[in-house]
Short mmCIF file of C-alpha atoms in Angstrom, two decimals:
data_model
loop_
_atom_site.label_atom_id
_atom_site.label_comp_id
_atom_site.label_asym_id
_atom_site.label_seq_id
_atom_site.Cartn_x
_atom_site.Cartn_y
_atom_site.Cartn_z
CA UNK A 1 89.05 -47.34 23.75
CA UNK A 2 91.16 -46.31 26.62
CA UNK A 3 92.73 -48.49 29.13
CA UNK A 4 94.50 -47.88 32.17
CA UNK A 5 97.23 -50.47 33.97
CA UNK A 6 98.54 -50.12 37.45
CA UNK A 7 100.61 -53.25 37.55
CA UNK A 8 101.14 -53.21 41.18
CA UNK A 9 98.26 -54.73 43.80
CA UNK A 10 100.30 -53.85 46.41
CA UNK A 11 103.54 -51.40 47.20
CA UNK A 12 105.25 -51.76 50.49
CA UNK A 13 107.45 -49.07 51.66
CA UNK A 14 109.29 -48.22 54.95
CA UNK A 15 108.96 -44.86 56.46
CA UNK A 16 110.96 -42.11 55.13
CA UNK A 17 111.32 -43.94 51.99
CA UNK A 18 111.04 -42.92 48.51
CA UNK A 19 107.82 -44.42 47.09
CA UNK A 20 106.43 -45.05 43.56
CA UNK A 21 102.90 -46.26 42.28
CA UNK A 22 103.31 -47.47 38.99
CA UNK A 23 100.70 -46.50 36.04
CA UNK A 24 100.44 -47.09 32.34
CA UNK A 25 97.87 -46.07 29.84
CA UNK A 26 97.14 -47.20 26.55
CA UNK A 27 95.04 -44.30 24.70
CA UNK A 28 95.17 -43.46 20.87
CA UNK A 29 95.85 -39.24 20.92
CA UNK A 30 96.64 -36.84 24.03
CA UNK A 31 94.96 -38.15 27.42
CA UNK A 32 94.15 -36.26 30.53
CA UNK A 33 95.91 -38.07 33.20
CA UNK A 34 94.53 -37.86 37.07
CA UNK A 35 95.83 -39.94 40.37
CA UNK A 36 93.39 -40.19 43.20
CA UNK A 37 93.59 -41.50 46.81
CA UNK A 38 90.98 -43.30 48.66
CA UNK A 39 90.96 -44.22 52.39
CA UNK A 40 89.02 -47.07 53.89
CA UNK A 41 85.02 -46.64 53.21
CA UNK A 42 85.51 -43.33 51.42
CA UNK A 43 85.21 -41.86 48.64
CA UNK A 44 87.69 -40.66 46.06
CA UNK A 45 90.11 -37.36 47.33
CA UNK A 46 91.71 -35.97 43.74
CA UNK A 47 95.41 -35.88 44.14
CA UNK A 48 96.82 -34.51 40.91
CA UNK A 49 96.20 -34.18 37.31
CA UNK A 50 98.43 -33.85 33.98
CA UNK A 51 96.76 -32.05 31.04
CA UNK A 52 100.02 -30.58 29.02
CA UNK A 53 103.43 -28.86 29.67
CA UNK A 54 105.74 -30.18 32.33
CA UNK A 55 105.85 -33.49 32.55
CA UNK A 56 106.55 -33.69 36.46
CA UNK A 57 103.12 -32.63 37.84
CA UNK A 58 103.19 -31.46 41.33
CA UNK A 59 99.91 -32.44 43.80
CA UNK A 60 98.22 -32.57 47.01
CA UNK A 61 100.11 -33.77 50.44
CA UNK A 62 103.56 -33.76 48.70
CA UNK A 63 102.72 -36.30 45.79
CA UNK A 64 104.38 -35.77 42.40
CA UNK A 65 103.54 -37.39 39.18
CA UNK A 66 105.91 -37.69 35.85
CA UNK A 67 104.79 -38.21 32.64
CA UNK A 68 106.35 -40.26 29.79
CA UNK A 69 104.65 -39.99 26.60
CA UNK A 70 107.20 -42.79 24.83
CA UNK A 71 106.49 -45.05 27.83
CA UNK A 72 102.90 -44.41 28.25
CA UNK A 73 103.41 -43.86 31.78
CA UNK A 74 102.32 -42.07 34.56
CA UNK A 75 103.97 -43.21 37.74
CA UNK A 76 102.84 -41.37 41.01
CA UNK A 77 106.12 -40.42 43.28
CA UNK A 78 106.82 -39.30 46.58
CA UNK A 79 110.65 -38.59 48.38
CA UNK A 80 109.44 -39.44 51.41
CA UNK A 81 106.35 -41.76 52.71
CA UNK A 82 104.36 -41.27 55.98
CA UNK A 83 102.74 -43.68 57.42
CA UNK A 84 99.30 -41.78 57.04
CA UNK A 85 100.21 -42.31 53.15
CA UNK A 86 98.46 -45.81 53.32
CA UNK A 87 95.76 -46.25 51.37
CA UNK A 88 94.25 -47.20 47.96
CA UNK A 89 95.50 -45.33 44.83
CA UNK A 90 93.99 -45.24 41.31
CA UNK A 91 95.17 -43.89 38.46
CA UNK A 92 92.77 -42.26 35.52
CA UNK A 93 92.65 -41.45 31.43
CA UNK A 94 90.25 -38.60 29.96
CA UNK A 95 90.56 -38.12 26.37
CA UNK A 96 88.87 -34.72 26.93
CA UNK A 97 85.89 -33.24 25.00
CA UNK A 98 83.03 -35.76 26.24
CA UNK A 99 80.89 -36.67 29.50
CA UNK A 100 81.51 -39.72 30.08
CA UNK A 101 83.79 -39.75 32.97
CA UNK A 102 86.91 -41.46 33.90
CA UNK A 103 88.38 -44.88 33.37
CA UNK A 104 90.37 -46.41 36.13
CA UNK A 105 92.96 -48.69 36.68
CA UNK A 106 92.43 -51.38 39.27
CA UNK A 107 93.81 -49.59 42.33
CA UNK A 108 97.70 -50.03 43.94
CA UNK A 109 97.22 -50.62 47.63
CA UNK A 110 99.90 -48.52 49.27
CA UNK A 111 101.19 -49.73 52.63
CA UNK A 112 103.89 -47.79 54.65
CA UNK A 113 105.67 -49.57 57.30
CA UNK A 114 106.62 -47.85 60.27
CA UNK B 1 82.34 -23.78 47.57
CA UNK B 2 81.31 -27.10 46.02
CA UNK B 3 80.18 -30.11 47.94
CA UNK B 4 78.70 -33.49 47.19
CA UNK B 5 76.25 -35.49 49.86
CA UNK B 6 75.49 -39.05 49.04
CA UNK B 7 73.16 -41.47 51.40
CA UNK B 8 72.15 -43.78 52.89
CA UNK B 9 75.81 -44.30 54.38
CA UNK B 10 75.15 -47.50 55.10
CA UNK B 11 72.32 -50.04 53.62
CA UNK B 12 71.53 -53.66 54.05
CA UNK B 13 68.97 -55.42 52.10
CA UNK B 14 67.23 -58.75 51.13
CA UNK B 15 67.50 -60.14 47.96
CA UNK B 16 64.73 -58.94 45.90
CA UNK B 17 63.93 -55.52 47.39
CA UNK B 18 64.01 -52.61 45.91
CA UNK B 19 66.69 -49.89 46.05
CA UNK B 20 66.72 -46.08 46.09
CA UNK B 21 70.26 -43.89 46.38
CA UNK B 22 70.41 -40.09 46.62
CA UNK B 23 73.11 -37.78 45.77
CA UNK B 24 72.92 -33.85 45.17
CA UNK B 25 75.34 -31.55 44.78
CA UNK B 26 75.47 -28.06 46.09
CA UNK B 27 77.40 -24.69 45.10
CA UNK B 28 77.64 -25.32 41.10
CA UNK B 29 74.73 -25.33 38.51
CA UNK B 30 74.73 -27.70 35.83
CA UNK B 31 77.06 -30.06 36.69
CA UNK B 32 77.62 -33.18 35.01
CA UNK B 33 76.99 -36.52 37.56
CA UNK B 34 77.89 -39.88 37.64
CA UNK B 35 77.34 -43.25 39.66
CA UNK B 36 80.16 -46.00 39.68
CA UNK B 37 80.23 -48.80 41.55
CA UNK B 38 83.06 -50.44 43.42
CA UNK B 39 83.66 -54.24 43.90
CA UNK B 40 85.43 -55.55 46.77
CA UNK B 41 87.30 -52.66 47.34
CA UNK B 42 88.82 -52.23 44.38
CA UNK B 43 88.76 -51.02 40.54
CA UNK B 44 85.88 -48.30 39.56
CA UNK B 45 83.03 -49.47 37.39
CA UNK B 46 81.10 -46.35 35.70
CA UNK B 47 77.42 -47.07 35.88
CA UNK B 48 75.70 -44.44 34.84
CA UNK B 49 76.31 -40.76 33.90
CA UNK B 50 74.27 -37.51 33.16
CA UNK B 51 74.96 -34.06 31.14
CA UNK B 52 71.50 -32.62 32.34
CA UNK B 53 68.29 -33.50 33.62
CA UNK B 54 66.21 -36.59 32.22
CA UNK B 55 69.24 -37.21 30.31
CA UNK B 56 70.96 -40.61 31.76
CA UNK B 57 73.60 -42.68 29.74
CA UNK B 58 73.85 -46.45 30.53
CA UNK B 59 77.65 -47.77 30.73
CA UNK B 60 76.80 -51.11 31.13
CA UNK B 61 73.19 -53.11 31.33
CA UNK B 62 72.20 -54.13 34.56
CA UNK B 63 69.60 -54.34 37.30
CA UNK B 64 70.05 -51.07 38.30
CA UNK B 65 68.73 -47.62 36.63
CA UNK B 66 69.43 -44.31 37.07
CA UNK B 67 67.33 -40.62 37.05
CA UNK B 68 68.12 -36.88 37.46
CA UNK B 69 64.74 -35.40 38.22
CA UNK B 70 66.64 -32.09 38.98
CA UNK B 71 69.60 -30.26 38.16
CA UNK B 72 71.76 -31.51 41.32
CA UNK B 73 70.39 -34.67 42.28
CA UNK B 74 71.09 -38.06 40.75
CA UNK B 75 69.51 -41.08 41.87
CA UNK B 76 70.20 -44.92 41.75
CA UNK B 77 67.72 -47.32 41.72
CA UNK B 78 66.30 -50.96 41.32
CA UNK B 79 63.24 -52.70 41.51
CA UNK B 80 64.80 -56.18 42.80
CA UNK B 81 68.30 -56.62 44.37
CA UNK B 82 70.51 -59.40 43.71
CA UNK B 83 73.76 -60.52 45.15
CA UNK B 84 75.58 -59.09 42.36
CA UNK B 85 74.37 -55.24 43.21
CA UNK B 86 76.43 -55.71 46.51
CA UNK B 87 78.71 -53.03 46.46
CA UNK B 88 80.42 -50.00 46.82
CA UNK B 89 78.73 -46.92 45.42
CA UNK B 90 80.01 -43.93 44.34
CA UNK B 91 78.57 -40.64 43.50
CA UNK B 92 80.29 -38.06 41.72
CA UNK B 93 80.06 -34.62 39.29
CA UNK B 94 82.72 -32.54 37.11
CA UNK B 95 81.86 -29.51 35.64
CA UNK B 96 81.17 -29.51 31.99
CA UNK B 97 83.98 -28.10 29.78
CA UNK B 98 86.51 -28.63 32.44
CA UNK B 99 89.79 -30.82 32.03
CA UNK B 100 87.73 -33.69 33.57
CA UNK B 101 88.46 -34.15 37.16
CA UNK B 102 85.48 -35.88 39.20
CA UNK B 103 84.81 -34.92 42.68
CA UNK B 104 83.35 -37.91 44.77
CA UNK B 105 81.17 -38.16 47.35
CA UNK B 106 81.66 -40.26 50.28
CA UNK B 107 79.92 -43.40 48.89
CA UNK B 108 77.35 -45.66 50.15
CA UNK B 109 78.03 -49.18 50.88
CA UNK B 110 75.01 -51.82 49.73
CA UNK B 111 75.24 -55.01 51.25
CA UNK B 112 72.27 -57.69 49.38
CA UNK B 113 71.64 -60.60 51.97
#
């Protein structure tokens, strides 16, 4: 079975600094990799997805993602945070081919400091 | 274009009620749906999911149950709350054959009392 880590409860970062939400997976074959963002009492936005090819995977509101097959990572990256870039990110695994949705990892709250 | 409407919003209930959630989806046919549930703001717990009407897989045995009596709507239910059902929950659908992403609607928070 699929499993998905985010070691981090909690990343603090100043303003204007790089940021980076750690993820690992642990996933026997080639997994569909997804980040997602989720603001107070809503739902889910879909941030940015790795499927094959380049392993830095480019997203929504300037995220970036890099993929390390011999780590198992998938660590979501930013140059520079905003303030607005607070909120509650989750990391996925889809082994592809079925309907059974996504598995999560716990959630990194991200908090940017002003 | 594709969107997702989940409600109540907002719900509040006694111990022991019974529950009803409602989520369609408009602007695709055939999609595939799914309810998870969050605790206390946190990780995502799948629920249930469906490829198709009538057709409802059970992640993990609860109190709660699930239908699809059409193509676009997907429905949450249970005959008596607990505490436990408190939650956050989330509707969402993919399309079938894609490279999995789900889109989400924007959740309904149950509250048992």
């Amino acid at each position: 079975a699929q499993s998905v880590a985010q070691p981090e409860d909690q990343v603090n970062v100043a303003e204007g600094n790089p940021l980076t939400v750690k993820c690992t997976y642990s996933v026997s074959g080639n997994p569909y990799l997804f980040w997602y963002v989720q603001y107070p009492n809503r739902g889910l936005q879909f941030l940015l997805k790795y499927i094959t090819g380049d392993n830095l995977v480019k997203g929504s509101y300037g995220f970036e993602a890099e993929f390390n097959k011999s780590q198992t990572s998938f660590h979501l990256k930013k140059p520079s945070a905003l303030v607005s870039d607070s909120a509650l990110y989750f990391c996925a695994v889809w082994m592809g081919g079925g309907a059974d949705g996504l598995t999560f990892g716990k959630g990194t709250h991200l908090i940017i400091q002003p | 274009s594709q969107t997702i409407h989940q409600w109540p919003a907002t719900l509040v209930q006694p111990v022991g009620s019974p529950l009803s959630l409602e989520c369609t989806v408009e602007g695709t046919s055939n999609p595939n749906l799914y309810w998870y549930r969050q605790a206390a703001g946190r990780g995502l717990q799948l629920l249930f999911y469906s490829v198709g009407i009538g057709q409802i897989s059970s992640e993990v045995p609860q109190n709660l149950s699930a239908s699809r009596p059409q193509d676009r709507q997907f429905i949450l239910s249970s005959k008596k709350l607990l505490l436990s059902d408190s939650g956050f929950y989330l509707c969402a659908w993919s399309v079938l054959g894609n490279t999995g992403e789900l889109f989400f609607g924007e959740g309904s928070r149950l509250t048992v009392l």
